[in-house]
mmCIF file of C-alpha atoms and ligand atoms in Angstrom:
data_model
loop_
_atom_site.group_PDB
_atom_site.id
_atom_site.type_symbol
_atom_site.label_atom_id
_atom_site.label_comp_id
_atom_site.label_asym_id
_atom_site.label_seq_id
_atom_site.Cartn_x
_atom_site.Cartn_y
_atom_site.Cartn_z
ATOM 1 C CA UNK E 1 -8.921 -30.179 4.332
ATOM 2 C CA UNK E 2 -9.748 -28.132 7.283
ATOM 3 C CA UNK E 3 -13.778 -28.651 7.280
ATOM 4 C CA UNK E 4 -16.113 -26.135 8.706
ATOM 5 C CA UNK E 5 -13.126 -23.618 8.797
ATOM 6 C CA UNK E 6 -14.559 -20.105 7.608
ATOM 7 C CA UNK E 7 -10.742 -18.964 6.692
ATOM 8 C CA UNK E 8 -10.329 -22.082 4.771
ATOM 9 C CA UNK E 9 -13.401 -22.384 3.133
ATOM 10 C CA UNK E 10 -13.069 -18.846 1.747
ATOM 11 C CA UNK E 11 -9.279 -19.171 0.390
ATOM 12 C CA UNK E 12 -10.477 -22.217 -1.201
ATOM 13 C CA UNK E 13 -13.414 -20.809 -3.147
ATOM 14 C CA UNK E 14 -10.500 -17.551 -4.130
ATOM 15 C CA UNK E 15 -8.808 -20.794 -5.380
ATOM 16 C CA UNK E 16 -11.620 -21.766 -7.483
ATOM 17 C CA UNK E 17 -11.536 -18.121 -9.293
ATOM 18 C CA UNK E 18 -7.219 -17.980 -9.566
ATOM 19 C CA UNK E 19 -5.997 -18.948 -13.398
ATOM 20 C CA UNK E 20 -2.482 -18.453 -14.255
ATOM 21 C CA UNK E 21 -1.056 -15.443 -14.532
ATOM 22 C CA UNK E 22 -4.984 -13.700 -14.050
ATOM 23 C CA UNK E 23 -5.021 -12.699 -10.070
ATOM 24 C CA UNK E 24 -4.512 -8.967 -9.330
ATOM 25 C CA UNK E 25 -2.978 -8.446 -6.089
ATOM 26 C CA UNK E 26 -4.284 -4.951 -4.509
ATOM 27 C CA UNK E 27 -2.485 -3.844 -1.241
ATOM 28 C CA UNK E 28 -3.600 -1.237 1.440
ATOM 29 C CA UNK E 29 -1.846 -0.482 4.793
ATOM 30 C CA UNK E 30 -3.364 -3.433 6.380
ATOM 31 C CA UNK E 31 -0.580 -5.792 4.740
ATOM 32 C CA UNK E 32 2.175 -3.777 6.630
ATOM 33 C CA UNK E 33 0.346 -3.175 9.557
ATOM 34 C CA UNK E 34 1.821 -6.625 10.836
ATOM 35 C CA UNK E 35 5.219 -5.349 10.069
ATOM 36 C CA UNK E 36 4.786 -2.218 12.201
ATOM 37 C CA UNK E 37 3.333 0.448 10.123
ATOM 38 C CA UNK E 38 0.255 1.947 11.406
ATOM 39 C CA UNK E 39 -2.891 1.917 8.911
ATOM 40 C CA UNK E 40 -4.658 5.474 8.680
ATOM 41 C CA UNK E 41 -8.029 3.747 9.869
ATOM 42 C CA UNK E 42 -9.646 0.459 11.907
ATOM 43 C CA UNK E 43 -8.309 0.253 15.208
ATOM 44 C CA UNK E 44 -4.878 2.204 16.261
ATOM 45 C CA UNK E 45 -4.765 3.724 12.719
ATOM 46 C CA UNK E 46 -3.005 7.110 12.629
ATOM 47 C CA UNK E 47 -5.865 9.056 12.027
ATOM 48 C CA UNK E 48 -6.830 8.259 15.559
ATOM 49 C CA UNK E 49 -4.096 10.467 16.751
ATOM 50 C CA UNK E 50 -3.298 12.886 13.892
ATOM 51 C CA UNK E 51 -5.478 15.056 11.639
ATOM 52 C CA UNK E 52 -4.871 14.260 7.848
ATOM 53 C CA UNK E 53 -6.478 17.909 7.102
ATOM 54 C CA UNK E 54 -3.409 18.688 9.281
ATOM 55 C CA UNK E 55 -0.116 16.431 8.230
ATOM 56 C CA UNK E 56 -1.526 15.465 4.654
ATOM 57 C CA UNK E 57 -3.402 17.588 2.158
ATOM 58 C CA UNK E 58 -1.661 19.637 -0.596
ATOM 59 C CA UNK E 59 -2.978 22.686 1.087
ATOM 60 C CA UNK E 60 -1.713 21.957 4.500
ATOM 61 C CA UNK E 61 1.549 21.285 3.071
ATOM 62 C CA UNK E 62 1.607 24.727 0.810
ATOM 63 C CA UNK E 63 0.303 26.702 3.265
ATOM 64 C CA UNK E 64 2.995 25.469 5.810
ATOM 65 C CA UNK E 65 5.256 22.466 4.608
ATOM 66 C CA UNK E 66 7.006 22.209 7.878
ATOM 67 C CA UNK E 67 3.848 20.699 9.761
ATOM 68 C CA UNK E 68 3.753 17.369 6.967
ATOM 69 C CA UNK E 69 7.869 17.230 7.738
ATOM 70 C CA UNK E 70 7.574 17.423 11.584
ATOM 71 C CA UNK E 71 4.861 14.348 11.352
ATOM 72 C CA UNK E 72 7.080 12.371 8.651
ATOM 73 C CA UNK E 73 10.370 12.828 11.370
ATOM 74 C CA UNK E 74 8.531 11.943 14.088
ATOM 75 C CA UNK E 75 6.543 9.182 12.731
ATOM 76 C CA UNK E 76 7.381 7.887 9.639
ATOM 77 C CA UNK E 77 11.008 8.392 9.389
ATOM 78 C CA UNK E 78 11.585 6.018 12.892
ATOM 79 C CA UNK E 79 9.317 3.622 10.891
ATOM 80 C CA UNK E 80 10.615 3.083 8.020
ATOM 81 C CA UNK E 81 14.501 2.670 9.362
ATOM 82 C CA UNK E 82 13.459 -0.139 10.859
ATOM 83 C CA UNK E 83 10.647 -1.818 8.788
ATOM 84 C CA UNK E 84 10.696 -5.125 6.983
ATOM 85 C CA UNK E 85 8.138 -7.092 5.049
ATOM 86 C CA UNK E 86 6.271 -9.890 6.779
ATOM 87 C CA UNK E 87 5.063 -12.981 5.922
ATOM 88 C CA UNK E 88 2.213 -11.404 3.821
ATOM 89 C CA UNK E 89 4.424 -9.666 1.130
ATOM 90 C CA UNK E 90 6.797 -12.996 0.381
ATOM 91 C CA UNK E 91 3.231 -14.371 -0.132
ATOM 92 C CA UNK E 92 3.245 -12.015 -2.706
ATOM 93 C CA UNK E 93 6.288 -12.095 -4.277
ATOM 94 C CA UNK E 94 5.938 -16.023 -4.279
ATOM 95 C CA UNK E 95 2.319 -15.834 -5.971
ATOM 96 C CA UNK E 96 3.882 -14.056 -8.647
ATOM 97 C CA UNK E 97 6.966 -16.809 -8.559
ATOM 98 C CA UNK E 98 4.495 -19.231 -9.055
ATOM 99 C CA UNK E 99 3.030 -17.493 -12.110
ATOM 100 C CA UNK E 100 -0.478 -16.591 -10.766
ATOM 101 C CA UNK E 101 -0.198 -12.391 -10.567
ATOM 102 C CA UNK E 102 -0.994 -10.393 -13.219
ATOM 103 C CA UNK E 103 -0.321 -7.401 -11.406
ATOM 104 C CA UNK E 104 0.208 -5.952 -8.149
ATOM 105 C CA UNK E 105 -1.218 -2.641 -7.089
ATOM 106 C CA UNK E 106 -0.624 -0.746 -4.046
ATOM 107 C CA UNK E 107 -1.795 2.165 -2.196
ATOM 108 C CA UNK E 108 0.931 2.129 -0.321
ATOM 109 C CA UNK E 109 3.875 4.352 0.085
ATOM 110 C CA UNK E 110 6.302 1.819 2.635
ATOM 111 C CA UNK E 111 8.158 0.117 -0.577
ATOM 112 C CA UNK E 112 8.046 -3.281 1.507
ATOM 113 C CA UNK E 113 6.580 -5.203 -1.519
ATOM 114 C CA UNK E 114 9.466 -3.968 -2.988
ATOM 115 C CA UNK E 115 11.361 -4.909 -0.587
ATOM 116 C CA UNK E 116 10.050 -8.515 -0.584
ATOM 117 C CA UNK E 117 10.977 -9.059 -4.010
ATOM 118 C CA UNK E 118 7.834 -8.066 -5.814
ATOM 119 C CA UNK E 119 8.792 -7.053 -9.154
ATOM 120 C CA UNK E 120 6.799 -4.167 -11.285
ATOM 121 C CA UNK E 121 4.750 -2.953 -8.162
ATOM 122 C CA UNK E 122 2.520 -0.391 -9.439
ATOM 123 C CA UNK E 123 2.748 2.560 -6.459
ATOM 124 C CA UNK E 124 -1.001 4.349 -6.798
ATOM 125 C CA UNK E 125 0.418 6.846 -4.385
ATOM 126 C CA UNK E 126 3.824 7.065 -4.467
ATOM 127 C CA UNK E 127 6.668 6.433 -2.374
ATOM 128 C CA UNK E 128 7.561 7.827 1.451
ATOM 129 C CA UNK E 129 11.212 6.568 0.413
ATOM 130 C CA UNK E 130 11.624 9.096 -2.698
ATOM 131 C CA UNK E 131 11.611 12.533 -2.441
ATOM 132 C CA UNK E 132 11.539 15.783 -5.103
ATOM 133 C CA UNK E 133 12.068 19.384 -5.027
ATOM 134 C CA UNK E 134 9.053 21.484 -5.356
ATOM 135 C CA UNK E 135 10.916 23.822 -8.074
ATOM 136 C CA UNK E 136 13.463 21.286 -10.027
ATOM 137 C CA UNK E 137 14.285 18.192 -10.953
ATOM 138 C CA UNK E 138 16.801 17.350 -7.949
ATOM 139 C CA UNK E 139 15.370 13.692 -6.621
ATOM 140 C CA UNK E 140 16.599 11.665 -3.875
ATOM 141 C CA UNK E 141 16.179 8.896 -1.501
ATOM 142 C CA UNK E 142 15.493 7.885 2.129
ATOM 143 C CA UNK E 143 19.293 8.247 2.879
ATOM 144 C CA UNK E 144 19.681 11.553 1.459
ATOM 145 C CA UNK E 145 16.582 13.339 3.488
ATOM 146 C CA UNK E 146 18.033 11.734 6.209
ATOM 147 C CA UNK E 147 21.409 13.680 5.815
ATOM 148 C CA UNK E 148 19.892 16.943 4.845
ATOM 149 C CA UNK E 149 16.828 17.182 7.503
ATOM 150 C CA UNK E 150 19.943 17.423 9.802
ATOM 151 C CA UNK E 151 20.886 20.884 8.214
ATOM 152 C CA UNK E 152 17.713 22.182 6.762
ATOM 153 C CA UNK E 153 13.946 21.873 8.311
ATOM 154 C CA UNK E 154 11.761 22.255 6.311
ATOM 155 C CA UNK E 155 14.331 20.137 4.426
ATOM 156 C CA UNK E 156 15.776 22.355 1.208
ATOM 157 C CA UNK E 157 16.871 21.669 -2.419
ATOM 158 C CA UNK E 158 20.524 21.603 -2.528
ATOM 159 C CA UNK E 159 20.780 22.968 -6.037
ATOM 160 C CA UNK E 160 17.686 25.606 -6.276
ATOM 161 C CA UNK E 161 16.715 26.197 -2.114
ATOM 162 C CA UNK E 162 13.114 25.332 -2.752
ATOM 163 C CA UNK E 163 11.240 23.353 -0.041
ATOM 164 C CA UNK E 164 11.734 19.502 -0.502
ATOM 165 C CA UNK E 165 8.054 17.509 -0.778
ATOM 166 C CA UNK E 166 7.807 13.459 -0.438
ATOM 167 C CA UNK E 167 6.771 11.475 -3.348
ATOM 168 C CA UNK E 168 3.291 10.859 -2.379
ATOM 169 C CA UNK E 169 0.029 11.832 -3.307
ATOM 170 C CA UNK E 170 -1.226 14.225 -0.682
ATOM 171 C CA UNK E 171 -4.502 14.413 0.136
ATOM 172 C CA UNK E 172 -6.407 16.526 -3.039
ATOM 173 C CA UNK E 173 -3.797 15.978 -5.529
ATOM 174 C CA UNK E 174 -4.524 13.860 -8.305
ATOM 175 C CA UNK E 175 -3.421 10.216 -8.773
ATOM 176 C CA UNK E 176 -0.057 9.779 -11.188
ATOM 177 C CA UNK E 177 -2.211 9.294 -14.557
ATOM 178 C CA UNK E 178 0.142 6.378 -15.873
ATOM 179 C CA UNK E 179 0.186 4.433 -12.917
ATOM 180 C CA UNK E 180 -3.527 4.476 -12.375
ATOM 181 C CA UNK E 181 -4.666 3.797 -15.965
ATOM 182 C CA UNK E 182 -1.653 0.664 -16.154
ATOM 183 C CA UNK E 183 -3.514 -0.373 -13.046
ATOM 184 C CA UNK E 184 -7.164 -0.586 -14.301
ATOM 185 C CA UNK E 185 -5.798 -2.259 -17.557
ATOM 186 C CA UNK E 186 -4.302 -4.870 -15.442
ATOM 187 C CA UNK E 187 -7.171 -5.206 -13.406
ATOM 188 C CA UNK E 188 -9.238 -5.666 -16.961
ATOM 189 C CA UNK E 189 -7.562 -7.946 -18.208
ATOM 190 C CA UNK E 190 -7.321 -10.138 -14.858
ATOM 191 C CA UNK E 191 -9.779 -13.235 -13.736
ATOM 192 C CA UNK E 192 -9.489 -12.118 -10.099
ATOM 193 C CA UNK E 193 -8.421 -9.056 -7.865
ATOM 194 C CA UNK E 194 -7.429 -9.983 -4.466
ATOM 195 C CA UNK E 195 -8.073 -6.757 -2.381
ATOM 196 C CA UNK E 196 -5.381 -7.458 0.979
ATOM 197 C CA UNK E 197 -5.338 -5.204 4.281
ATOM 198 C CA UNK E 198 -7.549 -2.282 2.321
ATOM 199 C CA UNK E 199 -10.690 -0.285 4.305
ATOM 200 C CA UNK E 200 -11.709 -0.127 -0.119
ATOM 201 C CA UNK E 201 -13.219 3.508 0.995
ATOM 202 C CA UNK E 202 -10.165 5.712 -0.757
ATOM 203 C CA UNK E 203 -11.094 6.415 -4.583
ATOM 204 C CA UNK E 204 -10.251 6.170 -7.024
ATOM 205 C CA UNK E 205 -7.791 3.770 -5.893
ATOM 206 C CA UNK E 206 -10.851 1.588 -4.472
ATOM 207 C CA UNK E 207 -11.820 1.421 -8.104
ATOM 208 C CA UNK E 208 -9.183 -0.636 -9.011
ATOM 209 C CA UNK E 209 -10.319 -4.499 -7.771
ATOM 210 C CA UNK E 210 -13.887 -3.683 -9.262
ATOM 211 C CA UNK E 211 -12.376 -3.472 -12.671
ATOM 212 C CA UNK E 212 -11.712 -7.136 -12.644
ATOM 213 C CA UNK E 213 -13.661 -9.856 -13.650
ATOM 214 C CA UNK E 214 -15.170 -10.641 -10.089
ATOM 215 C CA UNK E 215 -12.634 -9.623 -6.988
ATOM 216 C CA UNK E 216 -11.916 -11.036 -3.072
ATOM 217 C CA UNK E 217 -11.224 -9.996 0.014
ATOM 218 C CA UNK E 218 -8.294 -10.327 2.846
ATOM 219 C CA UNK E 219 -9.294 -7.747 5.770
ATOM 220 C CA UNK E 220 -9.634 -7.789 8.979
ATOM 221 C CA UNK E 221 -12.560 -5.553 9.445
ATOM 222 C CA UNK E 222 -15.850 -5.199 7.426
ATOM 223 C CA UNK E 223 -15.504 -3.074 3.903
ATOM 224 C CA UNK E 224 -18.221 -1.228 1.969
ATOM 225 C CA UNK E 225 -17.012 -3.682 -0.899
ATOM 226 C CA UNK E 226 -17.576 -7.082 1.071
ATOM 227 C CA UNK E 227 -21.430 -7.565 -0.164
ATOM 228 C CA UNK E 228 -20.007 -8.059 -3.456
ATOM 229 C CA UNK E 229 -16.848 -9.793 -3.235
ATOM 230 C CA UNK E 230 -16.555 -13.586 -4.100
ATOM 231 C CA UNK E 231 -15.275 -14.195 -0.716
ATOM 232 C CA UNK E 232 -14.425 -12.341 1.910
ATOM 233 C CA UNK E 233 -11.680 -13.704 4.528
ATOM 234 C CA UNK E 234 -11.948 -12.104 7.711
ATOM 235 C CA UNK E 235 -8.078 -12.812 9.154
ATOM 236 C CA UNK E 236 -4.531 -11.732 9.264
ATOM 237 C CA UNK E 237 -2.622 -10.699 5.576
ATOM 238 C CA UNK E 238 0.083 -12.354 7.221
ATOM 239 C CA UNK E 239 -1.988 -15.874 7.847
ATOM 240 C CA UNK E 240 -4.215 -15.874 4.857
ATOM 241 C CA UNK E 241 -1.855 -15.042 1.935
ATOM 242 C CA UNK E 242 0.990 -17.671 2.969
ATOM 243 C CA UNK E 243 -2.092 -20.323 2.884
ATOM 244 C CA UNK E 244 -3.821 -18.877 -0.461
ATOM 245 C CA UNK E 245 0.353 -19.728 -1.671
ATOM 246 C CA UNK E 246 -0.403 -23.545 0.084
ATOM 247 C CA UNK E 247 -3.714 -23.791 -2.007
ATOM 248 C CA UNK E 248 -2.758 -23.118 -5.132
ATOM 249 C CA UNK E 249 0.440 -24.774 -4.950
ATOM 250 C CA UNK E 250 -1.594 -27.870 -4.309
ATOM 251 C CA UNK E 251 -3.708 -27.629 -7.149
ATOM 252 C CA UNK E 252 -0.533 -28.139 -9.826
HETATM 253 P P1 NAD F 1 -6.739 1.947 5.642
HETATM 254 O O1 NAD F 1 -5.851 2.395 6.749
HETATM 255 O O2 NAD F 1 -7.891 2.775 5.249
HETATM 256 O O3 NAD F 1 -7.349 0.509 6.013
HETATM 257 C C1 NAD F 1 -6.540 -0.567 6.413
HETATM 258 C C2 NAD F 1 -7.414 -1.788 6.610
HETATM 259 O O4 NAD F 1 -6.539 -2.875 6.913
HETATM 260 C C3 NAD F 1 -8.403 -1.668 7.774
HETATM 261 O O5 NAD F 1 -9.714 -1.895 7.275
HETATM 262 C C4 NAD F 1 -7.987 -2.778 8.749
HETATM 263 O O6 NAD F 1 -9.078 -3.496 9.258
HETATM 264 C C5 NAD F 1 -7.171 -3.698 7.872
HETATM 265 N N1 NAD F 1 -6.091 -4.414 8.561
HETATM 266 C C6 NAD F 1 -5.311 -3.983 9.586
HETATM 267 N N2 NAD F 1 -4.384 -4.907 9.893
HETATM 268 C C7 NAD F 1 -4.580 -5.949 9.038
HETATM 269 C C8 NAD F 1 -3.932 -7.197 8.873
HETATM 270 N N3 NAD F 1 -2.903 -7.567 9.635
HETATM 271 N N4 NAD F 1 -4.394 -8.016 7.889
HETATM 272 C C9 NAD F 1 -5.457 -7.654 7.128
HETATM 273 N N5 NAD F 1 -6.110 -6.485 7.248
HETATM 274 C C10 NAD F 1 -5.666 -5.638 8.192
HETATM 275 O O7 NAD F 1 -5.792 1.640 4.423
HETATM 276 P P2 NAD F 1 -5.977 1.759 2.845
HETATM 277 O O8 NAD F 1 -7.242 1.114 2.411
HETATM 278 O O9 NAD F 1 -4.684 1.314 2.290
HETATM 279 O O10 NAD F 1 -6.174 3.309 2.497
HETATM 280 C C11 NAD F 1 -5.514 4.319 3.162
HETATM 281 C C12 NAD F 1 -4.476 5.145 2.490
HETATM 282 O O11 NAD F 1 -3.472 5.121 3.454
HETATM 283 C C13 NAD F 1 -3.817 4.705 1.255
HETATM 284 O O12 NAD F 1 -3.991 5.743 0.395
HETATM 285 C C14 NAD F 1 -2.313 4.583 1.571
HETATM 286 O O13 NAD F 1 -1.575 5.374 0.663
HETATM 287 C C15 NAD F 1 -2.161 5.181 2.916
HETATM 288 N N6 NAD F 1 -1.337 4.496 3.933
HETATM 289 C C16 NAD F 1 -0.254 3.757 3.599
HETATM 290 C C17 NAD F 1 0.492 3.122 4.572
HETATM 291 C C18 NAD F 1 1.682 2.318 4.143
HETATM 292 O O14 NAD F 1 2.307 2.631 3.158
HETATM 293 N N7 NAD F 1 2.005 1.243 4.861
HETATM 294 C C19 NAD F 1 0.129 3.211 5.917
HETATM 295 C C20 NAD F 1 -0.994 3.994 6.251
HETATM 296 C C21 NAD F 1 -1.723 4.613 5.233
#
């Protein structure tokens, strides 16, 4: 053991809290920040350059839809061509190989958990790889857009000509009602929640890791939540999870 170690000594007492199949994971931006995807806040987040009341609230996007699309083809499309998980999500999708996870809940919208092999990821806001039409039930994927933001922009429903939306939650639109309340259930019924690469100030998502029995946290800069976590580990996703794996693997 790794003695006087702050990193170490705090994985080990998340160790301490972790019984089978009781740790809920709980993902923010910071776990894919390592694999290129900017957070919204902390250092170099998005925010820093573009205004959310801008590129991201329902009202922005009514009022003029092309704005969000010029943002997500700028930004977010080059993105996520190109993005894959890091070490942090197969530290996932391993903890939950190994039996420990009784959920995993993300605020994020990059499907690299997914991507990773995490299985039953609940998505608290969505998906920037799915997208709807604003008037029917046409859906389609990250290909598709692709193909018709080359013909249409704003992009257009093929079947009705309404304005095509992502699957997200925009900014003053409510949570999807299943996916929040399967969330908090998991989190009740779980011994730990493991908050990774979350600023914990976006509600109600930041409810979620409070509804467990006691909850930790992975994150690289101070949260409003740290003063009553368990443990707080002040590193990388991408170096912390892959030890928490190490850990607990040990202690079969
Ligand atoms: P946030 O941007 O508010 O906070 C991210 C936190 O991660 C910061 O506190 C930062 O210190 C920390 N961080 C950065 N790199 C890290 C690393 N390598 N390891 C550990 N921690 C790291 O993110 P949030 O709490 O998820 O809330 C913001 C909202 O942003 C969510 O609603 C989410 O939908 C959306 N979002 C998603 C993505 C994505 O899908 N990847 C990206 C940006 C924002």
């Amino acid at each position: 053991m790794d003695k006087g170690n702050p990193m170490e000594d705090a994985l080990r007492k998340i160790a301490e809290h972790c019984v089978e199949g009781g740790v809920l994971i709980f993902t923010g931006a910071g776990i894919s920040a390592e694999s290129g995807i900017p957070t919204f806040r902390g250092r170099g987040g998005l925010w820093e350059k573009y205004d959310p009341e801008k590129v991201a609230t329902a009202d922005a996007f009514r009022r003029d839809p092309s704005l969000y699309w010029r943002f997500f083809l700028d930004v977010r499309l080059p993105i996520l061509k190109k993005v894959k998980p890091n070490p942090a999500h197969y530290a996932v999708t391993q903890l939950q190989k190994d039996g420990w996870v009784s959920a995993v809940v993300t605020q994020n919208i990059d499907g690299l958990h997914q991507a990773a092999g995490t299985e039953g990821v609940l998505e608290l806001h969505g998906s920037t790889r799915r997208f709807l039409c604003t008037r029917c039930d046409f859906r389609c994927g990250l290909e598709e857009i692709d193909k018709i933001l080359l013909e249409s922009f704003p992009p257009v429903c093929e079947r009705c000509g309404a304005v095509l939306r992502p699957d997200v939650v925009l900014f003053g639109e409510a949570l999807p009602a299943g996916v929040l309340e399967a969330a908090f259930e998991a989190a009740q019924r779980s011994r730990i929640a493991l908050s990774v690469g979350s600023s914990l100030v976006v509600y109600p998502a930041a409810f979620v890791p409070q509804h467990a029995q006691s909850f930790a946290i992975i994150n690289l800069e101070p949260t409003p939540l740290d003063g009553a976590a368990v443990a707080v580990v002040r590193q990388k996703a991408s170096v912390a999870l892959p030890r928490l794996v190490e850990i607990l693997k040990e202690r079969r």
